[in-house]
CSV table of C-alpha atoms in Angstrom, one decimal:
chain,number,residue,atom,x,y,z
A,1,MET,CA,-2.7,-23.4,-15.0
A,2,ALA,CA,-1.2,-20.9,-12.7
A,3,LYS,CA,-1.7,-21.1,-9.0
A,4,VAL,CA,-3.9,-18.2,-7.9
A,5,ILE,CA,-2.5,-16.2,-5.0
A,6,ASP,CA,-5.5,-15.5,-2.8
A,7,GLY,CA,-5.0,-12.0,-1.4
A,8,ASN,CA,-8.0,-12.4,1.0
A,9,LYS,CA,-6.5,-15.5,2.5
A,10,VAL,CA,-3.0,-14.0,2.9
A,11,ALA,CA,-4.5,-10.8,4.3
A,12,ALA,CA,-6.6,-12.7,6.8
A,13,SER,CA,-3.5,-14.5,8.1
A,14,ILE,CA,-1.6,-11.2,8.6
A,15,ARG,CA,-4.6,-9.5,10.2
A,16,ALA,CA,-4.9,-12.3,12.7
A,17,GLU,CA,-1.3,-11.6,13.7
A,18,CYS,CA,-2.1,-7.9,13.8
A,19,LYS,CA,-4.9,-8.5,16.3
A,20,LYS,CA,-2.5,-10.4,18.5
A,21,ARG,CA,0.0,-7.6,18.4
A,22,VAL,CA,-2.7,-5.0,19.2
A,23,ASP,CA,-3.9,-7.1,22.2
A,24,ALA,CA,-0.4,-7.5,23.5
A,25,LEU,CA,0.3,-3.8,23.1
A,26,LYS,CA,-2.9,-2.9,25.1
A,27,GLU,CA,-2.0,-5.4,27.8
A,28,ASN,CA,1.7,-4.6,28.2
A,29,SER,CA,1.7,-0.8,27.7
A,30,GLY,CA,-2.0,0.4,27.8
A,31,VAL,CA,-1.6,1.8,24.3
A,32,THR,CA,-4.3,1.3,21.7
A,33,PRO,CA,-3.1,2.0,18.1
A,34,GLY,CA,-5.0,4.9,16.6
A,35,LEU,CA,-5.5,5.8,12.9
A,36,ALA,CA,-6.8,9.1,11.7
A,37,VAL,CA,-8.4,9.0,8.2
A,38,ILE,CA,-9.0,12.3,6.3
A,39,LEU,CA,-11.6,12.2,3.5
A,40,VAL,CA,-12.0,15.4,1.5
A,41,GLY,CA,-15.1,15.7,-0.7
A,42,GLU,CA,-17.7,13.1,-1.7
A,43,ASP,CA,-15.8,10.9,-4.2
A,44,PRO,CA,-17.8,7.6,-4.2
A,45,ALA,CA,-14.7,5.3,-4.7
A,46,SER,CA,-12.8,7.1,-1.9
A,47,ALA,CA,-15.7,6.8,0.4
A,48,VAL,CA,-15.8,3.0,-0.2
A,49,TYR,CA,-12.1,2.8,0.4
A,50,VAL,CA,-12.4,4.7,3.7
A,51,ARG,CA,-15.2,2.5,4.9
A,52,ASN,CA,-13.2,-0.6,4.2
A,53,LYS,CA,-10.2,0.8,6.1
A,54,ILE,CA,-12.3,1.7,9.1
A,55,ARG,CA,-13.9,-1.7,9.1
A,56,ALA,CA,-10.5,-3.4,9.0
A,57,CYS,CA,-9.3,-1.2,11.9
A,58,ASP,CA,-12.2,-2.3,14.0
A,59,ALA,CA,-11.6,-5.9,13.2
A,60,VAL,CA,-8.1,-5.9,14.7
A,61,GLY,CA,-8.7,-3.5,17.6
A,62,ILE,CA,-7.2,-0.3,16.1
A,63,LYS,CA,-9.2,2.8,17.0
A,64,SER,CA,-10.1,4.9,13.9
A,65,TYR,CA,-10.9,8.6,13.7
A,66,THR,CA,-12.6,9.8,10.6
A,67,HIS,CA,-12.4,13.4,9.5
A,68,ARG,CA,-14.8,14.2,6.6
A,69,LEU,CA,-14.1,17.5,5.1
A,70,GLU,CA,-15.9,19.6,2.4
A,71,ALA,CA,-14.5,19.4,-1.1
A,72,ASP,CA,-13.8,23.2,-1.1
A,73,ILE,CA,-11.5,23.2,2.0
A,74,LYS,CA,-8.4,25.2,1.6
A,75,THR,CA,-4.9,23.7,1.7
A,76,GLU,CA,-4.1,25.8,4.7
A,77,ASP,CA,-7.0,24.5,6.7
A,78,LEU,CA,-6.2,20.9,5.9
A,79,VAL,CA,-2.6,21.5,7.0
A,80,VAL,CA,-3.8,22.9,10.3
A,81,LEU,CA,-5.8,19.7,10.9
A,82,ILE,CA,-2.8,17.6,10.2
A,83,HIS,CA,-0.6,19.6,12.6
A,84,GLN,CA,-3.3,18.9,15.3
A,85,LEU,CA,-3.2,15.2,14.5
A,86,ASN,CA,0.6,15.2,14.6
A,87,ALA,CA,0.4,16.5,18.1
A,88,ASP,CA,-2.3,14.0,19.2
A,89,ALA,CA,-0.7,11.2,21.3
A,90,GLY,CA,-3.7,9.0,20.6
A,91,VAL,CA,-3.1,9.0,16.9
A,92,HIS,CA,-0.3,6.8,15.6
A,93,GLY,CA,-1.1,6.9,11.9
A,94,ILE,CA,-2.5,9.6,9.6
A,95,LEU,CA,-3.9,8.8,6.2
A,96,VAL,CA,-5.1,11.3,3.7
A,97,GLN,CA,-7.3,9.5,1.2
A,98,LEU,CA,-6.2,10.3,-2.3
A,99,PRO,CA,-7.0,11.7,-4.8
A,100,LEU,CA,-7.5,15.2,-3.4
A,101,PRO,CA,-9.4,17.9,-5.1
A,102,LYS,CA,-7.2,19.6,-7.7
A,103,HIS,CA,-7.1,23.0,-5.9
A,104,ILE,CA,-5.3,21.4,-2.9
A,105,ASP,CA,-1.5,21.3,-2.8
A,106,MET,CA,-1.1,17.6,-2.4
A,107,ALA,CA,2.7,17.7,-2.0
A,108,ARG,CA,2.4,20.2,0.9
A,109,VAL,CA,-0.3,18.1,2.6
A,110,LEU,CA,1.7,14.9,2.5
A,111,GLU,CA,4.9,16.6,3.6
A,112,THR,CA,3.0,18.1,6.6
A,113,ILE,CA,2.3,14.6,8.0
A,114,SER,CA,4.9,13.6,10.6
A,115,PRO,CA,7.2,10.9,9.2
A,116,ASP,CA,6.5,8.9,12.4
A,117,LYS,CA,2.8,8.9,11.6
A,118,ASP,CA,3.0,8.6,7.8
A,119,VAL,CA,1.6,5.0,7.6
A,120,ASP,CA,1.0,5.4,3.9
A,121,GLY,CA,4.7,5.8,3.3
A,122,PHE,CA,4.4,8.9,1.1
A,123,HIS,CA,6.5,11.4,3.1
A,124,LEU,CA,9.9,12.4,1.7
A,125,TYR,CA,11.6,10.9,4.8
A,126,ASN,CA,10.0,7.5,4.3
A,127,VAL,CA,10.6,7.5,0.6
A,128,GLY,CA,14.3,8.3,1.2
A,129,GLY,CA,14.4,5.8,4.0
A,130,LEU,CA,13.1,3.1,1.6
A,131,ILE,CA,15.8,3.9,-0.9
A,132,LEU,CA,18.6,3.9,1.7
A,133,GLY,CA,17.2,0.8,3.5
A,134,LYS,CA,16.5,2.5,6.8
A,135,GLY,CA,14.5,0.1,9.0
A,136,ASP,CA,12.5,2.8,10.7
A,137,SER,CA,10.8,4.0,7.5
A,138,PHE,CA,7.2,3.0,6.6
A,139,PRO,CA,7.0,1.3,3.2
A,140,PRO,CA,4.1,2.2,0.9
A,141,CYS,CA,1.2,-0.2,1.5
A,142,THR,CA,0.6,-1.6,-1.9
A,143,PRO,CA,4.2,-2.6,-2.8
A,144,TYR,CA,4.6,-3.8,0.8
A,145,GLY,CA,1.6,-6.0,0.3
A,146,VAL,CA,3.0,-7.4,-3.0
A,147,VAL,CA,6.2,-8.4,-1.1
A,148,LYS,CA,4.2,-10.2,1.5
A,149,MET,CA,2.2,-12.1,-1.1
A,150,LEU,CA,5.5,-13.3,-2.7
A,151,GLU,CA,6.7,-14.3,0.7
A,152,SER,CA,3.5,-16.2,1.4
A,153,GLU,CA,4.2,-18.5,-1.5
A,154,ASP,CA,7.9,-18.8,-0.8
A,155,ILE,CA,8.7,-17.2,-4.2
A,156,ASP,CA,12.4,-16.3,-4.2
A,157,VAL,CA,13.1,-12.9,-5.6
A,158,GLU,CA,16.9,-13.0,-5.4
A,159,GLY,CA,18.6,-13.1,-8.8
A,160,GLN,CA,15.2,-13.0,-10.6
A,161,ASN,CA,14.4,-10.8,-13.6
A,162,VAL,CA,11.6,-8.5,-12.4
A,163,VAL,CA,9.7,-6.2,-14.7
A,164,VAL,CA,7.5,-3.5,-13.1
A,165,VAL,CA,4.9,-2.0,-15.5
A,166,GLY,CA,4.0,1.4,-14.2
A,167,ALA,CA,6.2,4.1,-12.7
A,168,SER,CA,4.0,5.9,-10.2
A,169,ASN,CA,5.4,7.2,-6.9
A,170,ILE,CA,2.8,5.2,-5.0
A,171,VAL,CA,3.4,1.7,-6.6
A,172,GLY,CA,5.8,1.4,-9.4
A,173,LYS,CA,8.9,3.2,-8.2
A,174,PRO,CA,8.8,1.9,-4.5
A,175,MET,CA,8.0,-1.6,-5.8
A,176,ALA,CA,11.2,-1.6,-7.9
A,177,VAL,CA,13.2,-0.3,-4.9
A,178,MET,CA,11.8,-3.0,-2.5
A,179,LEU,CA,12.6,-5.8,-4.9
A,180,MET,CA,16.1,-4.5,-5.7
A,181,ALA,CA,16.7,-4.5,-1.9
A,182,LYS,CA,16.0,-8.3,-2.2
A,183,ASP,CA,18.6,-8.6,-4.9
A,184,ALA,CA,16.3,-8.8,-7.9
A,185,THR,CA,17.3,-7.3,-11.3
A,186,VAL,CA,14.5,-4.8,-12.0
A,187,ALA,CA,13.4,-3.0,-15.1
A,188,ILE,CA,10.7,-0.3,-14.9
A,189,CYS,CA,8.4,0.2,-17.9
A,190,HIS,CA,5.9,3.0,-18.3
A,191,ALA,CA,3.5,4.8,-20.7
A,192,LYS,CA,6.4,5.9,-22.9
A,193,THR,CA,8.1,2.5,-23.1
A,194,ARG,CA,8.4,1.3,-26.7
A,195,ASP,CA,7.5,-2.3,-27.5
A,196,LEU,CA,6.4,-3.2,-24.0
A,197,ALA,CA,6.3,-6.9,-24.9
A,198,GLN,CA,10.1,-7.1,-25.4
A,199,PHE,CA,10.5,-6.3,-21.7
A,200,THR,CA,7.6,-8.3,-20.2
A,201,ILE,CA,8.5,-11.5,-22.0
A,202,LEU,CA,11.9,-11.5,-20.1
A,203,ALA,CA,10.3,-11.3,-16.7
A,204,ASP,CA,10.5,-14.1,-14.1
A,205,ILE,CA,8.3,-11.9,-12.0
A,206,LEU,CA,6.0,-9.4,-13.7
A,207,VAL,CA,4.3,-6.7,-11.5
A,208,VAL,CA,1.7,-4.7,-13.5
A,209,ALA,CA,0.4,-1.4,-12.1
A,210,ALA,CA,-0.5,0.6,-15.2
A,211,GLY,CA,-4.2,1.2,-14.8
A,212,VAL,CA,-5.0,-0.1,-18.3
A,213,PRO,CA,-7.5,-2.9,-18.6
A,214,ASN,CA,-6.1,-6.1,-20.0
A,215,LEU,CA,-2.9,-4.5,-21.0
A,216,ILE,CA,-0.9,-7.7,-20.6
A,217,LEU,CA,-1.8,-10.4,-23.0
A,218,PRO,CA,-0.6,-14.1,-22.9
A,219,GLN,CA,2.0,-13.6,-25.7
A,220,MET,CA,3.7,-10.9,-23.6
A,221,VAL,CA,4.4,-13.3,-20.7
A,222,LYS,CA,7.1,-15.9,-20.3
A,223,THR,CA,5.9,-19.4,-19.6
A,224,GLY,CA,6.2,-20.0,-15.8
A,225,ALA,CA,6.4,-16.4,-14.9
A,226,VAL,CA,4.9,-15.0,-11.6
A,227,VAL,CA,2.4,-12.4,-12.5
A,228,ILE,CA,1.2,-9.8,-9.9
A,229,ASP,CA,-1.7,-7.7,-11.1
A,230,VAL,CA,-2.0,-4.4,-9.1
A,231,GLY,CA,-4.4,-2.8,-11.5
A,232,ILE,CA,-8.1,-2.3,-10.8
A,233,ASN,CA,-10.3,-1.0,-13.5
A,234,ARG,CA,-14.1,-0.7,-13.8
A,235,LEU,CA,-15.4,-1.5,-17.3
A,236,PRO,CA,-18.5,0.2,-18.8
A,237,ASP,CA,-20.6,-2.9,-17.9
A,238,GLY,CA,-19.6,-2.5,-14.2
A,239,ARG,CA,-17.1,-5.4,-14.0
A,240,LEU,CA,-13.8,-5.0,-12.2
A,241,VAL,CA,-10.8,-6.2,-14.1
A,242,GLY,CA,-7.0,-5.8,-13.7
A,243,ASP,CA,-4.3,-4.8,-16.0
A,244,VAL,CA,-3.7,-8.5,-17.0
A,245,ASP,CA,-5.8,-10.7,-19.2
A,246,PHE,CA,-6.4,-13.2,-16.3
A,247,GLU,CA,-8.0,-16.0,-18.3
A,248,GLY,CA,-5.3,-16.1,-21.0
A,249,VAL,CA,-2.2,-15.3,-18.8
A,250,SER,CA,-3.2,-17.8,-16.1
A,251,LYS,CA,-2.6,-20.6,-18.7
A,252,LYS,CA,1.0,-19.6,-19.0
A,253,ALA,CA,2.0,-18.2,-15.6
A,254,SER,CA,3.1,-20.3,-12.6
A,255,TYR,CA,1.4,-17.9,-10.1
A,256,ILE,CA,-1.0,-15.1,-10.7
A,257,THR,CA,-3.1,-12.7,-8.6
A,258,PRO,CA,-6.8,-12.1,-9.3
A,259,VAL,CA,-8.8,-8.9,-9.6
A,260,PRO,CA,-10.6,-8.4,-7.3
A,261,GLY,CA,-9.4,-10.4,-4.4
A,262,GLY,CA,-5.6,-10.1,-5.0
A,263,VAL,CA,-3.5,-7.2,-4.1
A,264,GLY,CA,-6.4,-5.0,-3.0
A,265,PRO,CA,-7.0,-6.7,0.4
A,266,MET,CA,-3.2,-6.6,1.1
A,267,THR,CA,-3.0,-2.8,0.7
A,268,VAL,CA,-5.4,-2.2,3.5
A,269,THR,CA,-3.7,-4.9,5.6
A,270,MET,CA,-0.3,-3.3,5.3
A,271,LEU,CA,-1.9,0.0,6.4
A,272,LEU,CA,-2.9,-1.8,9.6
A,273,GLU,CA,0.6,-3.3,9.9
A,274,ASN,CA,2.3,0.1,9.6
A,275,THR,CA,-0.1,1.7,12.1
A,276,ILE,CA,0.6,-1.0,14.7
A,277,ALA,CA,4.3,-0.7,14.1
A,278,SER,CA,4.0,3.1,14.7
A,279,ALA,CA,2.2,2.5,18.0
A,280,GLU,CA,4.7,-0.2,19.1
A,281,ARG,CA,7.6,2.3,18.5
A,282,THR,CA,5.8,5.0,20.5
A,283,ALA,CA,5.2,2.6,23.4
A,284,ALA,CA,8.9,1.5,23.3
A,285,LYS,CA,10.1,5.1,23.4
A,286,THR,CA,7.8,5.9,26.3
A,287,GLN,CA,9.0,2.9,28.2
A,288,LYS,CA,12.6,3.8,27.5
A,289,LYS,CA,12.0,7.4,28.8
A,290,THR,CA,10.3,6.0,31.9
A,291,VAL,CA,13.2,3.6,32.7
A,292,ALA,CA,15.8,6.4,32.1
A,293,ALA,CA,13.9,8.7,34.5
A,294,SER,CA,13.6,6.1,37.3
């Protein structure tokens, strides 16, 4: 049976370290990290995600500012709010909860967020920085969390065959880039891939983020593979399941993540990590200017 990588346990360890960093930042520079969360409309799932993020901020000492907006808000008005938050020295991270209503220009909204406060890692600057390996870019939270989970189990990525199922801009593509940066050999599969199993069976590490319940069956997985299930799907009976047949695949894999309780808690945790990193950079720049002026 595969060892289950407990996302809640890994997240708790990282969050404990986050709290220490926040306390040190407050003591040494008087800066309290601040995260502004923008929620447009009344989507129930989005509302739950926002509540979880606010609760996580409170637990580590990050100050959160929630902006709840009507679903019919215009793109221009949303952009004005983001410009205001960009200029607010007390805000170190800006998060626009996705998905947005269809009438809103999502690309314009995300590009308006200052790269220095783009703690979701979706701005063009941070995407480009990820590809070029720039250390000052913010990585997207979900792939960042997956990397941390692999590190928590000392799973070596270098030289391994990695297959990423799902080619989204939020998970699949950045996941591939981050693992390539660690010298893995990466293949990306997607909805148009023919005979998916011929790729997945070759994977030493299989990351699945397709949004299809139980897409990956035991016969599609190599014995001893590491399987990371990013998917989260609600079935008609209300149960949450991932993209992987957990019961079957766990009998073949060496490591596997559960749903829920796997990658999900890590996504929120890496949001905290990015927000604190932004605040630390701001404090360092302020200190540098103070020293230069004295």
